[in-house]
Short mmCIF file of C-alpha atoms in Angstrom, two decimals:
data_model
loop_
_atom_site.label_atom_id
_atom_site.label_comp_id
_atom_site.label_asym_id
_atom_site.label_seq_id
_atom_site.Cartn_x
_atom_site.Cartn_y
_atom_site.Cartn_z
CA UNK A 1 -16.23 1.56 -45.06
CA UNK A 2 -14.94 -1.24 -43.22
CA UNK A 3 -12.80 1.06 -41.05
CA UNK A 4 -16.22 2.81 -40.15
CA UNK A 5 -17.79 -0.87 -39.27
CA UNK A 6 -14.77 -2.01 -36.71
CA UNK A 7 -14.95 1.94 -35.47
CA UNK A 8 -18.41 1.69 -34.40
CA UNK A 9 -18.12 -2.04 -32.82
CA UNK A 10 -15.15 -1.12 -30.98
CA UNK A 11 -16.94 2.20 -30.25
CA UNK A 12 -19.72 0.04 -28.63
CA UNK A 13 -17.51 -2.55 -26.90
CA UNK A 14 -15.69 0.27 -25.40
CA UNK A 15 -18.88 1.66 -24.12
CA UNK A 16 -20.10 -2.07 -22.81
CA UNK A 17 -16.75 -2.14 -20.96
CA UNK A 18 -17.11 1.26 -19.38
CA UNK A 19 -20.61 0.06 -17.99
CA UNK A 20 -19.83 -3.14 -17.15
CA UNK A 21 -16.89 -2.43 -14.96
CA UNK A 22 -18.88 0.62 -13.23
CA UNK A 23 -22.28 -0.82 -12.39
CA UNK A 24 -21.86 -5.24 -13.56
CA UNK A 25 -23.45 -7.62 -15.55
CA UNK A 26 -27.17 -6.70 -14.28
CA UNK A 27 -27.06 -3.10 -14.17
CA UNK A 28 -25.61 -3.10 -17.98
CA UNK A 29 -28.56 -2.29 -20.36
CA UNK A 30 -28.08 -1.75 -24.40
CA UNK A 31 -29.85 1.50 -23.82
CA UNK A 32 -27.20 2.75 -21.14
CA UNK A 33 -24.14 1.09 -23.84
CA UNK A 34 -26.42 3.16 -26.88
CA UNK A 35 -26.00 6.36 -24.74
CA UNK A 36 -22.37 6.24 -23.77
CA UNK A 37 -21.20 5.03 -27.41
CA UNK A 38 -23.36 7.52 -29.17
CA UNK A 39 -25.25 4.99 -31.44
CA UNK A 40 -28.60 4.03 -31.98
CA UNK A 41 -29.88 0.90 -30.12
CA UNK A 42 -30.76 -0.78 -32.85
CA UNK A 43 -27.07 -0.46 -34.42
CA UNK A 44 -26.25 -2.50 -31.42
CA UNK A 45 -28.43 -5.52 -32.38
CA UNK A 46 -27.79 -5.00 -36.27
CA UNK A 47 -23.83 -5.23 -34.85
CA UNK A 48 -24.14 -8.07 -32.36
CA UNK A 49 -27.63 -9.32 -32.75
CA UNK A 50 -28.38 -9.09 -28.81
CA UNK A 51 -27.05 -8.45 -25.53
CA UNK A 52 -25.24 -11.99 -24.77
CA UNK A 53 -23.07 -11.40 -28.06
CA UNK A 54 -22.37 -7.83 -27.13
CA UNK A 55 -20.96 -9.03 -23.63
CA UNK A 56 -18.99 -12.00 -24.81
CA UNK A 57 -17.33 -9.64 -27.64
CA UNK A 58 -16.46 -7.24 -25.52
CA UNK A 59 -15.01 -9.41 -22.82
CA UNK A 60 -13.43 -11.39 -25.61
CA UNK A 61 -11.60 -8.23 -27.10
CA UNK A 62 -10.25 -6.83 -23.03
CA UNK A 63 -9.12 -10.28 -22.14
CA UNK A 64 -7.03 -10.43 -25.36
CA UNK A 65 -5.50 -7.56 -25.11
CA UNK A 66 -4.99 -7.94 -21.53
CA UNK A 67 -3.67 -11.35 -21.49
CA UNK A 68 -1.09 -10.36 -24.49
CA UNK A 69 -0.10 -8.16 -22.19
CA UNK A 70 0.38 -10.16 -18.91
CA UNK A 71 1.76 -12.62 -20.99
CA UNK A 72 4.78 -10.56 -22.58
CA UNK A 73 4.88 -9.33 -18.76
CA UNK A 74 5.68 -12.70 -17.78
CA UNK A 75 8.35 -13.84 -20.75
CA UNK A 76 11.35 -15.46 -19.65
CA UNK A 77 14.73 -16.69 -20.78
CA UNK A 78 17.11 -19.11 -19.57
CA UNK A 79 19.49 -16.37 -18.19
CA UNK A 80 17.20 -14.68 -15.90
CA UNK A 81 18.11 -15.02 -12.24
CA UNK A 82 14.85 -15.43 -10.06
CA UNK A 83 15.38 -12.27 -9.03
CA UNK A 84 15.49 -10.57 -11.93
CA UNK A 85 12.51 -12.20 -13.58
CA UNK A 86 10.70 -11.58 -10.39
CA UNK A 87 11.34 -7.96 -10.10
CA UNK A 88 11.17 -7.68 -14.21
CA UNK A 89 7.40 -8.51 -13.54
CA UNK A 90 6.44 -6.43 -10.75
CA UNK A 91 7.46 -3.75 -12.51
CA UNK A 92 5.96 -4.27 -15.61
CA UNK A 93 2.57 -4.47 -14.06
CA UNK A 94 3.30 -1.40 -12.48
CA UNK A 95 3.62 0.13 -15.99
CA UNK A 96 -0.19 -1.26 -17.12
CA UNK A 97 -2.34 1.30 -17.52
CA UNK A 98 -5.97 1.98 -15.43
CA UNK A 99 -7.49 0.05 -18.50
CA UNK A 100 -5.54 -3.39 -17.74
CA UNK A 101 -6.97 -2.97 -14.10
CA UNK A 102 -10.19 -2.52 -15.28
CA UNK A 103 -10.46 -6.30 -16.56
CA UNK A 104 -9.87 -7.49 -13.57
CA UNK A 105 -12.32 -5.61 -11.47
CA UNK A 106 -15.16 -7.07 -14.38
CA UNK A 107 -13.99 -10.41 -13.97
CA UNK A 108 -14.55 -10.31 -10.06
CA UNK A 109 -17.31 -8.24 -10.42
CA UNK A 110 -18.73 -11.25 -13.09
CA UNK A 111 -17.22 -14.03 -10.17
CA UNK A 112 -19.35 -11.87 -7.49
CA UNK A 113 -22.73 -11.61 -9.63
CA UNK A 114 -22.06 -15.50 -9.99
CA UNK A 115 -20.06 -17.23 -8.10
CA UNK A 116 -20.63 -19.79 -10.57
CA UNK A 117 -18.89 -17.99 -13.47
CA UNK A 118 -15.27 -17.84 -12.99
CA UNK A 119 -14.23 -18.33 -16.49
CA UNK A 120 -12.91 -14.66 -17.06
CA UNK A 121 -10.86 -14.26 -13.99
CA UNK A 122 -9.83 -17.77 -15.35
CA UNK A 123 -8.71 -17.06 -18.40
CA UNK A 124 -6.27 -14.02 -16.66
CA UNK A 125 -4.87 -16.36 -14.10
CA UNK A 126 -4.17 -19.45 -16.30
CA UNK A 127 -1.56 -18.14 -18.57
CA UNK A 128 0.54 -16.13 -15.88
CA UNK A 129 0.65 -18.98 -13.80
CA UNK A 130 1.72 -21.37 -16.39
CA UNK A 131 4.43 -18.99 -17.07
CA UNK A 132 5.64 -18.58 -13.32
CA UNK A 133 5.45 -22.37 -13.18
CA UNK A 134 7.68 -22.69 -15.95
CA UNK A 135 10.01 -20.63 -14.84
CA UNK A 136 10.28 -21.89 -11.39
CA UNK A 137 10.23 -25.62 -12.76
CA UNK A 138 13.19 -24.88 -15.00
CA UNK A 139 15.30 -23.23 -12.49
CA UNK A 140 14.64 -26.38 -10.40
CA UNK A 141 15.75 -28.64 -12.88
CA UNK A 142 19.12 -26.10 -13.50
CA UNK A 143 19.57 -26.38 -9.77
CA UNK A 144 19.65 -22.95 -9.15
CA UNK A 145 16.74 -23.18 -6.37
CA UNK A 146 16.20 -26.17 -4.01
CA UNK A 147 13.61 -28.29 -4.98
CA UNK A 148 10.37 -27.13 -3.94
CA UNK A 149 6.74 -27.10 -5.36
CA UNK A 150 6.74 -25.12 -8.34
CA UNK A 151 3.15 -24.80 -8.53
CA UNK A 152 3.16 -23.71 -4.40
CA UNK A 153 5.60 -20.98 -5.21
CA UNK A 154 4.04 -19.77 -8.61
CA UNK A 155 0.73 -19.27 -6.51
CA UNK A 156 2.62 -17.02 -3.65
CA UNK A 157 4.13 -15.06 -6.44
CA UNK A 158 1.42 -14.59 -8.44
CA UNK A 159 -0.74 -13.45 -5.42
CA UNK A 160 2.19 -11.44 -4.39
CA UNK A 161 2.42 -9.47 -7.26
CA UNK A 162 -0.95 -8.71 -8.00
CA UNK A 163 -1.87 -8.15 -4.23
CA UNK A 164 1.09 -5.46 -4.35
CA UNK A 165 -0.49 -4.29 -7.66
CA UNK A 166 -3.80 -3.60 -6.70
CA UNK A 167 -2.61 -2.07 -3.12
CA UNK A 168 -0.04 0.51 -5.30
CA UNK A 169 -3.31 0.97 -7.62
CA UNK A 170 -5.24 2.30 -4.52
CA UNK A 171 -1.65 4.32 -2.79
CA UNK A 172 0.13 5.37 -6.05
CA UNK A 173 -0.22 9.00 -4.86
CA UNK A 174 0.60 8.49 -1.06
CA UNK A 175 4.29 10.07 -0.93
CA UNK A 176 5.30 7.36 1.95
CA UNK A 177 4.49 4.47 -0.62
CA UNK A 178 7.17 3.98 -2.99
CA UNK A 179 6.73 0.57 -4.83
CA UNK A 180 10.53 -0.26 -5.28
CA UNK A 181 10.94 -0.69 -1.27
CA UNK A 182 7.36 -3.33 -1.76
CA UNK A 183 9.19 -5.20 -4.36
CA UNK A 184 12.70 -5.63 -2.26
CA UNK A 185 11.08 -6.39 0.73
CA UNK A 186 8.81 -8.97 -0.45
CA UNK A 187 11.64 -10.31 -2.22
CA UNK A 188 14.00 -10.84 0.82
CA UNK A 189 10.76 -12.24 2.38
CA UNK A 190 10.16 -14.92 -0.96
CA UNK A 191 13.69 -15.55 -0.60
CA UNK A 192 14.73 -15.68 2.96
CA UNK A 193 11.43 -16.27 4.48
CA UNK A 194 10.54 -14.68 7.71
CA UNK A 195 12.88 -16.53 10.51
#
């Protein structure tokens, strides 16, 4: 029975995602979620008691999954070189899946509806950069790259790689785009800078 219970709600959440990240906030009715997730409105409110819950729930259950996710993407040890770390994570968020995308494009689509509201897209960028601020402050301190500012490079690597994420997102089936030449380059680039 409680199998059933968590089946439903994550039946429902999954069908609040869905909406959310196809129409936003506004346009995301418990009659369209009711519809998609094949329940009865009023199992949403005896679930989540109203609309507000629903959405926090559902965002709450993505951005968890999502964040364990960058997070792992984003582990580092001692040993790595900078360019192994740095290539480590581009490809990893090559491998995340259409669903991992999807959490983004609801947290800007919740920063767009409200400029206001940026706690989502928040909550994804915190803990990455943390992590590439970590990593660039300890390879400073090992002397293995000159002293610069770690949170100046953890920002141009972070927008780096999910710039080059969302672009390979939108080309993955163009033939002339082939992601390991985008990670080199903008490697030598990180590295060597452009003079």
């Amino acid at each position: 029975m409680f199998g059933e219970k968590e089946n439903t709600e994550e039946k429902i959440m999954e069908a609040t995602f869905n909406i959310l990240q196809r129409e936003g906030l506004a346009k995301t009715t418990t009659k369209k979620i009711a519809s998609e997730a094949g329940v009865n409105e009023v199992t949403i409110f005896r679930k989540f008691e109203n609309k507000k819950n629903l959405i926090t729930a559902t965002k709450d259950f993505y951005l968890k999954k999502f964040t364990d996710k960058l997070e792992q993407n984003f582990d580092y040890t001692e040993d790595e070189t900078v360019d192994e770390y740095l290539n480590k994570s581009f490809y990893g968020m090559l491998e995340f899946e259409e669903e991992d995308a999807k959490i983004v494009r609801v947290a800007l689509g919740e920063v767009r509806e409200n400029p206001e509201n940026k706690l989502l897209i928040s909550q994804i960028v915190e803990p990455v950069f943390k992590k590439l601020e970590g990593f660039f402050e300890m390879k400073i301190e090992k002397g293995e790259i000159r002293e610069i500012n770690s949170k100046a490079i953890s920002l141009v690597c972070y927008s780096i790689l999910f710039q080059s994420i969302m672009i390979y997102q939108i080309h993955h089936d163009n033939p002339d785009f082939k992601p390991e030449f985008t990670s080199e380059d903008v490697l030598d680039i990180i590295y060597n800078g452009i003079k």
